[in-house]
Structures are given as C-alpha cells and as structure tokens.
Amino acid sequence: ENVVVTTHAAADALPPGAAVAALAGAGPGDLLVVQGNLSEATTEAALRQGRARGMATAANPSPLRPYFARLWPLIGTVFVNDGEAAALGGAPALLARGVARVVVTLGPRGARLVAASGEETVAAHPAKALDPTGAGDCFMATALASAALGGRVPDARALRHGARAAALAVSRPGTVRAFPTREEMAAILATA
C-alpha cells in the first residue's frame, strides 16, 4: 500500500482552450487520457473535443472530483482502484452512468474488467513488491497501449500486459524510473 501527497494547482490552471488546441491534429485511432488534476471546464472541453474527433477516451479520475459525475458518458474506459470504485458506487453504477467499461485495479489481487457484456478478473503477475508508487499509472498506460496496438478496446489480454508491467514497476524503487524499459515493454506486449 502507499500514500501519495499531491497538489493539482498547476494542472487546474490549464485553460480549456489549451487542452482543445493540443488535440488539433488528433483523430480516429488516437487516444485521449484524462485524470482528476485538471479543472472541470478543461476536462470537459478535452473530452468533448476528443469525442468530436472520434478519439477513444479513457480516464483515471484520481484524485476523485465531483465533476466527473456528469462526464461519465464522455469516457469509454475508466481505471479506478478498488477504494475509488467503492466511493463511486461500484463498477455497475459507472456503467449505468454511461461509461463503456470499467477497470478496477486490485493491487496484489489483480484487476477486474467490467462491461455490459460481462466481467472478467485477471490475476496479478507475481512480484516482490518494493515500492508500489505509480503502479496503477504503469498498469493503465500499458493496458491502453496494448489495446491500441491490437486495434481493440481494453480486454483481458491488455490487463495481463498491464499486470506484467506493474509487477516490474513495484519491484523497483521510484516511479517513472521504475517503469519498464523500451525492451521490457516490447517483451511484455509480445506475450499472449
């Protein structure tokens, strides 16, 4: 388990126009990922622009902010940990609010993918945990990359890839420097 102290003051100051301008060259096949550090106006502008451009959308709404309650229909895939899922009423509640699929990370218990078509749990990859900081971010990024490379939405295979990457990350100290190298990532994404 870990505790992260953060401030979102700088991200919160990003104006909506800057987020929209950053998406000027984006289109179908591209992915927009948002999280809870941006302001409500900027988050909504980015998601609406992403949808208008035919982009896939994903969110890690951490830190949880109330404005996500009205933005769920703009998000294809939500990544939350089990505590966040409980605070939001559970994965079925998020589906009922318009999210297409919910990935609930469960730490050493793996991850669960919940969609209208059903639910699937993926086991955690074995790891000797040294520092869990950033494991969820590593998991999400890898799962989204796996899905994008396969031309699909996140599925069990993408979650297995995310679990392998997160297992590497928690076995090393630090955050970004603990993430898999380019070579390690290539090997992870080549697995079934």
Coordinates of N, CA and C in Angstrom, one line a residue:
E1 N 0.8 -1.2 0.0 CA 0.0 0.0 0.0 C 0.9 1.2 0.0
N2 N 0.3 2.3 -0.5 CA 1.1 3.6 -0.5 C 0.2 4.8 -0.2
V3 N 0.9 5.9 0.1 CA 0.2 7.1 0.3 C 0.9 8.1 -0.6
V4 N 0.1 8.9 -1.4 CA 0.6 9.9 -2.3 C 0.1 11.2 -1.9
V5 N 0.9 12.2 -1.8 CA 0.5 13.5 -1.5 C 0.8 14.3 -2.7
T6 N -0.2 15.0 -3.2 CA -0.1 15.8 -4.5 C -0.9 17.1 -4.4
T7 N -0.6 18.0 -5.3 CA -1.4 19.2 -5.5 C -1.7 19.3 -7.0
H8 N -2.9 19.7 -7.3 CA -3.3 19.8 -8.7 C -3.4 21.3 -9.1
A9 N -2.8 22.2 -8.3 CA -2.9 23.6 -8.6 C -2.4 24.0 -10.0
A10 N -1.3 23.5 -10.4 CA -0.7 23.8 -11.8 C -1.6 23.3 -12.9
A11 N -2.0 22.0 -12.7 CA -2.8 21.4 -13.7 C -4.2 22.0 -13.8
D12 N -4.7 22.4 -12.6 CA -6.0 23.0 -12.5 C -6.0 24.4 -13.3
A13 N -4.9 25.0 -13.4 CA -4.8 26.3 -14.1 C -4.8 26.2 -15.6
L14 N -4.6 25.0 -16.1 CA -4.6 24.9 -17.6 C -5.9 25.3 -18.2
P15 N -6.0 26.2 -19.1 CA -7.3 26.7 -19.6 C -7.8 25.7 -20.6
P16 N -9.2 25.6 -20.8 CA -9.8 24.7 -21.7 C -9.3 24.9 -23.1
G17 N -9.0 26.1 -23.6 CA -8.5 26.3 -24.9 C -7.2 25.6 -25.2
A18 N -6.3 25.6 -24.2 CA -5.0 24.9 -24.3 C -5.2 23.4 -24.6
A19 N -6.1 22.8 -23.8 CA -6.4 21.4 -24.0 C -7.0 21.1 -25.4
V20 N -7.9 21.9 -25.8 CA -8.5 21.7 -27.1 C -7.5 21.9 -28.2
A21 N -6.6 22.9 -28.1 CA -5.6 23.2 -29.1 C -4.6 22.0 -29.2
A22 N -4.3 21.4 -28.0 CA -3.4 20.2 -28.0 C -3.9 19.1 -28.8
L23 N -5.2 19.0 -29.1 CA -5.8 17.9 -29.8 C -6.1 18.2 -31.3
A24 N -5.5 19.3 -31.7 CA -5.8 19.8 -33.1 C -5.4 18.8 -34.2
G25 N -4.4 18.0 -34.0 CA -4.0 17.0 -35.0 C -4.6 15.6 -34.7
A26 N -5.4 15.4 -33.7 CA -5.9 14.1 -33.3 C -7.1 13.7 -34.2
G27 N -7.3 12.4 -34.2 CA -8.4 11.9 -34.9 C -8.7 10.4 -34.5
P28 N -9.6 9.8 -35.3 CA -9.9 8.4 -35.0 C -8.7 7.5 -34.9
G29 N -8.7 6.6 -33.9 CA -7.5 5.8 -33.7 C -6.6 6.4 -32.6
D30 N -6.7 7.7 -32.3 CA -5.9 8.3 -31.3 C -6.6 8.1 -29.9
L31 N -5.9 8.3 -28.9 CA -6.4 8.1 -27.5 C -6.2 9.3 -26.7
L32 N -7.3 9.7 -26.0 CA -7.2 10.8 -25.0 C -7.4 10.2 -23.6
V33 N -6.4 10.5 -22.8 CA -6.5 10.0 -21.4 C -6.5 11.3 -20.5
V34 N -7.5 11.3 -19.6 CA -7.6 12.4 -18.6 C -7.5 11.9 -17.2
Q35 N -7.2 12.7 -16.2 CA -7.3 12.3 -14.8 C -7.8 13.5 -14.0
G36 N -7.9 13.3 -12.7 CA -8.6 14.3 -11.9 C -7.9 15.6 -11.5
N37 N -6.7 15.8 -12.1 CA -6.0 17.0 -11.7 C -6.4 18.3 -12.5
L38 N -7.0 18.1 -13.7 CA -7.5 19.2 -14.5 C -8.8 19.8 -13.9
S39 N -9.0 21.0 -14.3 CA -10.3 21.7 -13.9 C -11.5 21.0 -14.6
E40 N -12.6 21.2 -14.0 CA -13.9 20.7 -14.7 C -14.0 21.2 -16.1
A41 N -13.8 22.5 -16.3 CA -14.0 23.1 -17.7 C -13.0 22.5 -18.6
T42 N -11.8 22.3 -18.2 CA -10.7 21.8 -19.1 C -10.9 20.3 -19.4
T43 N -11.3 19.6 -18.4 CA -11.6 18.2 -18.6 C -12.7 17.9 -19.5
E44 N -13.8 18.7 -19.3 CA -15.0 18.6 -20.2 C -14.6 19.0 -21.6
A45 N -13.9 20.1 -21.8 CA -13.5 20.5 -23.1 C -12.7 19.5 -23.8
A46 N -11.7 18.9 -23.1 CA -10.9 17.9 -23.8 C -11.7 16.7 -24.2
L47 N -12.5 16.2 -23.3 CA -13.3 15.0 -23.6 C -14.3 15.3 -24.7
R48 N -14.9 16.4 -24.7 CA -15.9 16.7 -25.8 C -15.1 16.8 -27.2
Q49 N -13.9 17.5 -27.1 CA -13.1 17.6 -28.3 C -12.7 16.2 -28.8
G50 N -12.2 15.4 -27.9 CA -11.8 14.0 -28.2 C -12.9 13.2 -28.8
R51 N -14.1 13.3 -28.3 CA -15.2 12.6 -28.9 C -15.6 13.1 -30.2
A52 N -15.6 14.5 -30.4 CA -15.9 15.1 -31.7 C -14.9 14.6 -32.8
R53 N -13.6 14.4 -32.4 CA -12.6 13.9 -33.3 C -12.6 12.4 -33.5
G54 N -13.5 11.7 -32.8 CA -13.5 10.3 -33.0 C -12.5 9.5 -32.2
M55 N -11.9 10.2 -31.2 CA -10.8 9.5 -30.4 C -11.4 8.6 -29.4
A56 N -10.7 7.6 -29.0 CA -11.0 6.7 -27.8 C -10.7 7.6 -26.6
T57 N -11.5 7.5 -25.6 CA -11.3 8.2 -24.4 C -11.2 7.3 -23.2
A58 N -10.3 7.7 -22.3 CA -10.1 6.9 -21.0 C -9.8 7.9 -19.9
A59 N -10.1 7.5 -18.7 CA -9.9 8.4 -17.5 C -9.4 7.6 -16.3
N60 N -8.5 8.2 -15.6 CA -8.3 7.8 -14.2 C -8.7 9.0 -13.4
P61 N -9.9 8.9 -12.8 CA -10.4 10.2 -12.2 C -9.8 10.5 -10.8
S62 N -8.6 10.0 -10.6 CA -7.9 10.3 -9.4 C -7.1 11.6 -9.5
P63 N -7.1 12.5 -8.6 CA -8.0 12.4 -7.4 C -9.4 12.6 -7.7
L64 N -10.3 11.9 -7.0 CA -11.7 11.9 -7.3 C -12.3 13.3 -7.1
R65 N -12.9 13.8 -8.1 CA -13.5 15.1 -8.1 C -15.0 15.0 -8.5
P66 N -15.9 15.8 -7.8 CA -17.3 15.6 -8.1 C -17.8 15.8 -9.5
Y67 N -17.0 16.6 -10.3 CA -17.5 16.9 -11.6 C -17.5 15.7 -12.6
F68 N -16.8 14.7 -12.3 CA -16.8 13.5 -13.1 C -18.2 12.9 -13.2
A69 N -19.1 13.1 -12.2 CA -20.4 12.6 -12.2 C -21.2 12.9 -13.5
R70 N -21.0 14.1 -14.1 CA -21.7 14.4 -15.3 C -20.9 14.2 -16.6
L71 N -19.6 13.7 -16.4 CA -18.8 13.5 -17.6 C -18.6 12.0 -18.0
W72 N -19.2 11.1 -17.1 CA -19.0 9.7 -17.4 C -19.4 9.3 -18.8
P73 N -20.5 9.8 -19.4 CA -20.9 9.4 -20.8 C -19.9 9.8 -21.8
L74 N -18.9 10.6 -21.5 CA -17.9 11.0 -22.5 C -16.6 10.1 -22.4
I75 N -16.7 9.1 -21.5 CA -15.5 8.3 -21.2 C -15.7 6.9 -21.6
G76 N -14.9 6.3 -22.4 CA -15.0 4.9 -22.9 C -14.6 4.0 -21.8
T77 N -13.4 4.2 -21.2 CA -12.8 3.3 -20.2 C -12.4 4.1 -19.0
V78 N -12.8 3.7 -17.8 CA -12.4 4.3 -16.6 C -11.5 3.3 -15.8
F79 N -10.4 3.8 -15.3 CA -9.5 3.0 -14.5 C -9.6 3.5 -13.1
V80 N -10.0 2.7 -12.1 CA -10.0 3.1 -10.7 C -9.5 2.0 -9.9
N81 N -9.0 2.3 -8.7 CA -8.6 1.3 -7.8 C -9.9 0.8 -7.0
D82 N -9.8 -0.2 -6.2 CA -11.0 -0.7 -5.5 C -11.6 0.3 -4.6
G83 N -10.8 1.1 -3.9 CA -11.3 2.1 -3.0 C -12.1 3.2 -3.8
E84 N -11.5 3.6 -4.9 CA -12.2 4.6 -5.7 C -13.5 4.0 -6.3
A85 N -13.4 2.8 -6.7 CA -14.6 2.2 -7.3 C -15.8 2.2 -6.2
A86 N -15.4 1.8 -5.0 CA -16.4 1.8 -3.9 C -17.0 3.2 -3.7
A87 N -16.1 4.2 -3.7 CA -16.5 5.6 -3.5 C -17.5 6.1 -4.6
L88 N -17.3 5.5 -5.7 CA -18.1 5.9 -6.9 C -19.4 5.0 -7.0
G89 N -19.6 4.1 -6.1 CA -20.8 3.3 -6.2 C -20.6 2.0 -6.8
G90 N -19.4 1.7 -7.2 CA -19.1 0.4 -7.9 C -19.1 0.4 -9.4
A91 N -18.5 -0.5 -10.0 CA -18.4 -0.6 -11.5 C -19.8 -0.6 -12.2
P92 N -20.8 -1.4 -11.7 CA -22.1 -1.3 -12.3 C -22.7 0.1 -12.3
A93 N -22.5 0.8 -11.3 CA -23.0 2.2 -11.2 C -22.4 3.1 -12.3
L94 N -21.1 2.9 -12.5 CA -20.4 3.7 -13.6 C -20.9 3.3 -14.9
L95 N -21.1 2.0 -15.2 CA -21.7 1.6 -16.4 C -23.1 2.2 -16.6
A96 N -23.9 2.2 -15.6 CA -25.2 2.8 -15.7 C -25.2 4.3 -16.0
R97 N -24.1 4.9 -15.6 CA -24.0 6.4 -15.9 C -23.3 6.7 -17.2
G98 N -23.1 5.6 -18.0 CA -22.6 5.9 -19.4 C -21.2 5.5 -19.8
V99 N -20.4 5.0 -18.8 CA -19.1 4.5 -19.1 C -19.2 3.2 -19.8
A100 N -18.4 2.9 -20.9 CA -18.5 1.7 -21.6 C -17.9 0.5 -20.9
R101 N -16.7 0.8 -20.2 CA -16.0 -0.3 -19.5 C -15.3 0.3 -18.3
V102 N -15.2 -0.5 -17.2 CA -14.5 -0.1 -16.0 C -13.5 -1.1 -15.7
V103 N -12.3 -0.6 -15.4 CA -11.2 -1.5 -15.0 C -10.9 -1.1 -13.5
V104 N -11.0 -2.1 -12.7 CA -10.8 -1.9 -11.2 C -9.5 -2.6 -10.9
T105 N -8.5 -1.8 -10.5 CA -7.2 -2.4 -10.1 C -7.3 -2.8 -8.6
L106 N -6.8 -4.0 -8.4 CA -7.0 -4.6 -7.0 C -5.6 -4.9 -6.4
G107 N -4.6 -4.2 -6.8 CA -3.2 -4.5 -6.3 C -2.8 -5.9 -6.4
P108 N -2.4 -6.5 -5.3 CA -1.8 -7.9 -5.5 C -2.9 -8.9 -5.8
R109 N -4.2 -8.5 -5.9 CA -5.3 -9.4 -6.2 C -5.6 -9.3 -7.7
G110 N -4.9 -8.5 -8.5 CA -5.1 -8.4 -9.9 C -5.9 -7.2 -10.3
A111 N -6.8 -7.4 -11.3 CA -7.6 -6.4 -11.8 C -8.9 -7.0 -12.4
R112 N -10.0 -6.2 -12.4 CA -11.3 -6.7 -12.9 C -11.7 -5.8 -14.0
L113 N -12.2 -6.4 -15.1 CA -12.7 -5.6 -16.2 C -14.2 -5.8 -16.2
V114 N -15.0 -4.7 -16.1 CA -16.5 -4.8 -16.1 C -17.0 -4.1 -17.3
A115 N -17.9 -4.7 -18.0 CA -18.5 -4.1 -19.2 C -19.9 -4.7 -19.3
A116 N -20.8 -4.1 -20.1 CA -22.1 -4.6 -20.3 C -22.1 -6.1 -20.7
S117 N -21.1 -6.5 -21.4 CA -21.0 -7.9 -21.9 C -20.6 -8.9 -20.8
G118 N -20.2 -8.4 -19.6 CA -19.8 -9.3 -18.6 C -18.6 -8.7 -17.8
E119 N -18.0 -9.6 -17.0 CA -17.0 -9.3 -16.1 C -15.9 -10.3 -16.1
E120 N -14.6 -9.9 -16.1 CA -13.5 -10.8 -16.1 C -12.4 -10.3 -15.1
T121 N -11.9 -11.2 -14.4 CA -10.8 -10.9 -13.4 C -9.5 -11.5 -14.0
V122 N -8.4 -10.7 -13.9 CA -7.1 -11.0 -14.3 C -6.2 -11.1 -13.1
A123 N -5.5 -12.1 -12.9 CA -4.6 -12.2 -11.8 C -3.4 -11.2 -11.8
A124 N -2.9 -10.9 -10.7 CA -1.7 -10.1 -10.7 C -0.5 -10.9 -11.1
H125 N 0.5 -10.3 -11.7 CA 1.7 -11.0 -12.1 C 2.5 -11.1 -10.8
P126 N 3.2 -12.2 -10.6 CA 4.0 -12.3 -9.4 C 5.1 -11.3 -9.3
A127 N 5.3 -10.7 -8.1 CA 6.3 -9.7 -8.0 C 6.7 -9.6 -6.5
K128 N 8.0 -9.2 -6.3 CA 8.4 -8.9 -5.0 C 8.3 -7.4 -4.8
A129 N 7.3 -6.9 -4.2 CA 7.0 -5.5 -4.1 C 7.9 -4.8 -3.2
L130 N 8.5 -3.7 -3.8 CA 9.5 -2.9 -3.1 C 8.9 -1.5 -2.9
D131 N 8.2 -1.0 -4.0 CA 7.7 0.4 -4.0 C 6.5 0.4 -4.9
P132 N 5.2 0.5 -4.4 CA 4.0 0.5 -5.2 C 3.7 1.8 -5.9
T133 N 4.4 2.8 -5.6 CA 4.1 4.2 -6.1 C 4.1 4.1 -7.6
G134 N 3.1 4.6 -8.3 CA 3.0 4.6 -9.7 C 2.5 3.4 -10.4
A135 N 2.3 2.3 -9.6 CA 2.0 1.0 -10.2 C 0.6 1.1 -11.0
G136 N -0.3 1.8 -10.5 CA -1.6 2.0 -11.2 C -1.4 2.7 -12.5
D137 N -0.6 3.8 -12.5 CA -0.3 4.5 -13.7 C 0.3 3.7 -14.8
C138 N 1.3 2.9 -14.3 CA 2.0 2.0 -15.2 C 1.1 0.9 -15.8
F139 N 0.2 0.4 -14.9 CA -0.8 -0.6 -15.3 C -1.7 0.0 -16.4
M140 N -2.2 1.1 -16.1 CA -3.2 1.8 -17.1 C -2.5 2.1 -18.4
A141 N -1.3 2.7 -18.4 CA -0.7 3.0 -19.6 C -0.4 1.8 -20.5
T142 N 0.1 0.8 -19.8 CA 0.4 -0.5 -20.6 C -0.8 -1.1 -21.1
A143 N -1.9 -1.2 -20.3 CA -3.1 -1.8 -20.8 C -3.7 -1.0 -22.0
L144 N -3.7 0.3 -21.9 CA -4.1 1.1 -23.0 C -3.3 1.0 -24.3
A145 N -2.0 0.9 -24.1 CA -1.0 0.7 -25.2 C -1.3 -0.6 -25.8
S146 N -1.5 -1.7 -25.0 CA -1.7 -3.0 -25.6 C -3.0 -3.0 -26.4
A147 N -4.1 -2.4 -25.9 CA -5.3 -2.4 -26.6 C -5.2 -1.6 -27.9
A148 N -4.5 -0.4 -27.8 CA -4.3 0.4 -29.0 C -3.5 -0.3 -30.1
L149 N -2.5 -1.0 -29.7 CA -1.6 -1.7 -30.6 C -2.4 -2.9 -31.3
G150 N -3.4 -3.4 -30.6 CA -4.2 -4.5 -31.1 C -5.4 -4.0 -31.8
G151 N -5.6 -2.7 -31.9 CA -6.8 -2.2 -32.5 C -8.1 -2.6 -31.9
R152 N -8.0 -2.6 -30.5 CA -9.2 -3.0 -29.8 C -9.4 -2.2 -28.5
V153 N -10.5 -2.4 -27.8 CA -10.7 -1.7 -26.5 C -9.9 -2.6 -25.5
P154 N -9.7 -2.0 -24.3 CA -9.0 -2.8 -23.3 C -9.8 -4.1 -23.0
D155 N -9.1 -5.2 -23.0 CA -9.6 -6.5 -22.7 C -8.7 -7.3 -21.8
A156 N -9.0 -8.6 -21.5 CA -8.2 -9.3 -20.6 C -6.8 -9.4 -21.0
R157 N -6.5 -9.5 -22.3 CA -5.1 -9.5 -22.7 C -4.4 -8.2 -22.3
A158 N -5.0 -7.1 -22.6 CA -4.5 -5.8 -22.2 C -4.2 -5.7 -20.7
L159 N -5.2 -6.2 -19.9 CA -5.0 -6.2 -18.5 C -3.8 -7.1 -18.0
R160 N -3.6 -8.2 -18.7 CA -2.5 -9.1 -18.3 C -1.2 -8.4 -18.6
H161 N -1.2 -7.6 -19.8 CA 0.0 -6.9 -20.1 C 0.3 -5.8 -19.0
G162 N -0.8 -5.1 -18.6 CA -0.7 -4.1 -17.6 C -0.2 -4.7 -16.3
A163 N -0.7 -5.9 -15.9 CA -0.2 -6.5 -14.7 C 1.3 -6.9 -14.7
R164 N 1.7 -7.3 -15.9 CA 3.2 -7.7 -16.0 C 4.0 -6.4 -15.9
A165 N 3.6 -5.3 -16.5 CA 4.3 -4.1 -16.4 C 4.3 -3.5 -15.0
A166 N 3.2 -3.6 -14.3 CA 3.1 -3.1 -12.9 C 3.9 -3.9 -12.0
A167 N 4.0 -5.2 -12.3 CA 4.8 -6.1 -11.4 C 6.3 -5.7 -11.5
L168 N 6.7 -5.3 -12.7 CA 8.1 -4.8 -12.8 C 8.3 -3.5 -12.0
A169 N 7.3 -2.6 -12.2 CA 7.4 -1.3 -11.6 C 7.5 -1.4 -10.1
V170 N 6.6 -2.3 -9.5 CA 6.6 -2.3 -8.0 C 7.9 -3.0 -7.4
S171 N 8.6 -3.7 -8.3 CA 9.8 -4.4 -7.8 C 11.0 -3.5 -7.8
R172 N 10.9 -2.2 -8.2 CA 12.0 -1.3 -8.2 C 11.6 0.0 -7.5
P173 N 12.6 0.7 -6.9 CA 12.3 2.0 -6.3 C 12.0 3.1 -7.3
G174 N 11.2 4.0 -6.8 CA 10.8 5.2 -7.6 C 9.6 5.0 -8.4
T175 N 9.3 6.0 -9.3 CA 8.1 5.9 -10.0 C 8.4 5.8 -11.5
V176 N 8.6 6.8 -12.3 CA 8.9 6.7 -13.7 C 10.1 5.9 -14.0
R177 N 11.1 6.0 -13.2 CA 12.4 5.3 -13.4 C 12.2 3.8 -13.1
A178 N 11.1 3.4 -12.4 CA 10.8 2.0 -12.1 C 10.0 1.4 -13.3
F179 N 9.4 2.2 -14.1 CA 8.6 1.6 -15.2 C 9.5 0.8 -16.2
P180 N 8.8 -0.2 -16.9 CA 9.6 -1.0 -17.8 C 10.4 -0.2 -18.9
T181 N 11.5 -0.7 -19.2 CA 12.3 -0.1 -20.3 C 11.6 -0.4 -21.6
R182 N 12.1 0.3 -22.7 CA 11.5 0.0 -24.0 C 11.6 -1.5 -24.4
E183 N 12.8 -2.1 -24.0 CA 13.0 -3.5 -24.3 C 12.0 -4.4 -23.5
E184 N 11.9 -4.1 -22.2 CA 11.0 -4.8 -21.4 C 9.5 -4.6 -21.8
M185 N 9.2 -3.4 -22.2 CA 7.8 -3.2 -22.7 C 7.5 -4.0 -24.0
A186 N 8.5 -4.0 -24.9 CA 8.3 -4.8 -26.1 C 8.1 -6.3 -25.8
A187 N 8.8 -6.8 -24.9 CA 8.7 -8.2 -24.5 C 7.3 -8.4 -23.8
I188 N 6.9 -7.5 -23.0 CA 5.6 -7.6 -22.4 C 4.4 -7.6 -23.4
L189 N 4.5 -6.7 -24.3 CA 3.4 -6.6 -25.3 C 3.4 -7.7 -26.3
A190 N 4.5 -8.5 -26.4 CA 4.6 -9.6 -27.3 C 4.0 -10.9 -26.7
T191 N 3.6 -10.8 -25.4 CA 3.1 -12.0 -24.7 C 1.6 -12.1 -25.0
A192 N 1.1 -13.3 -24.8 CA -0.4 -13.6 -25.1 C -1.2 -13.1 -23.9

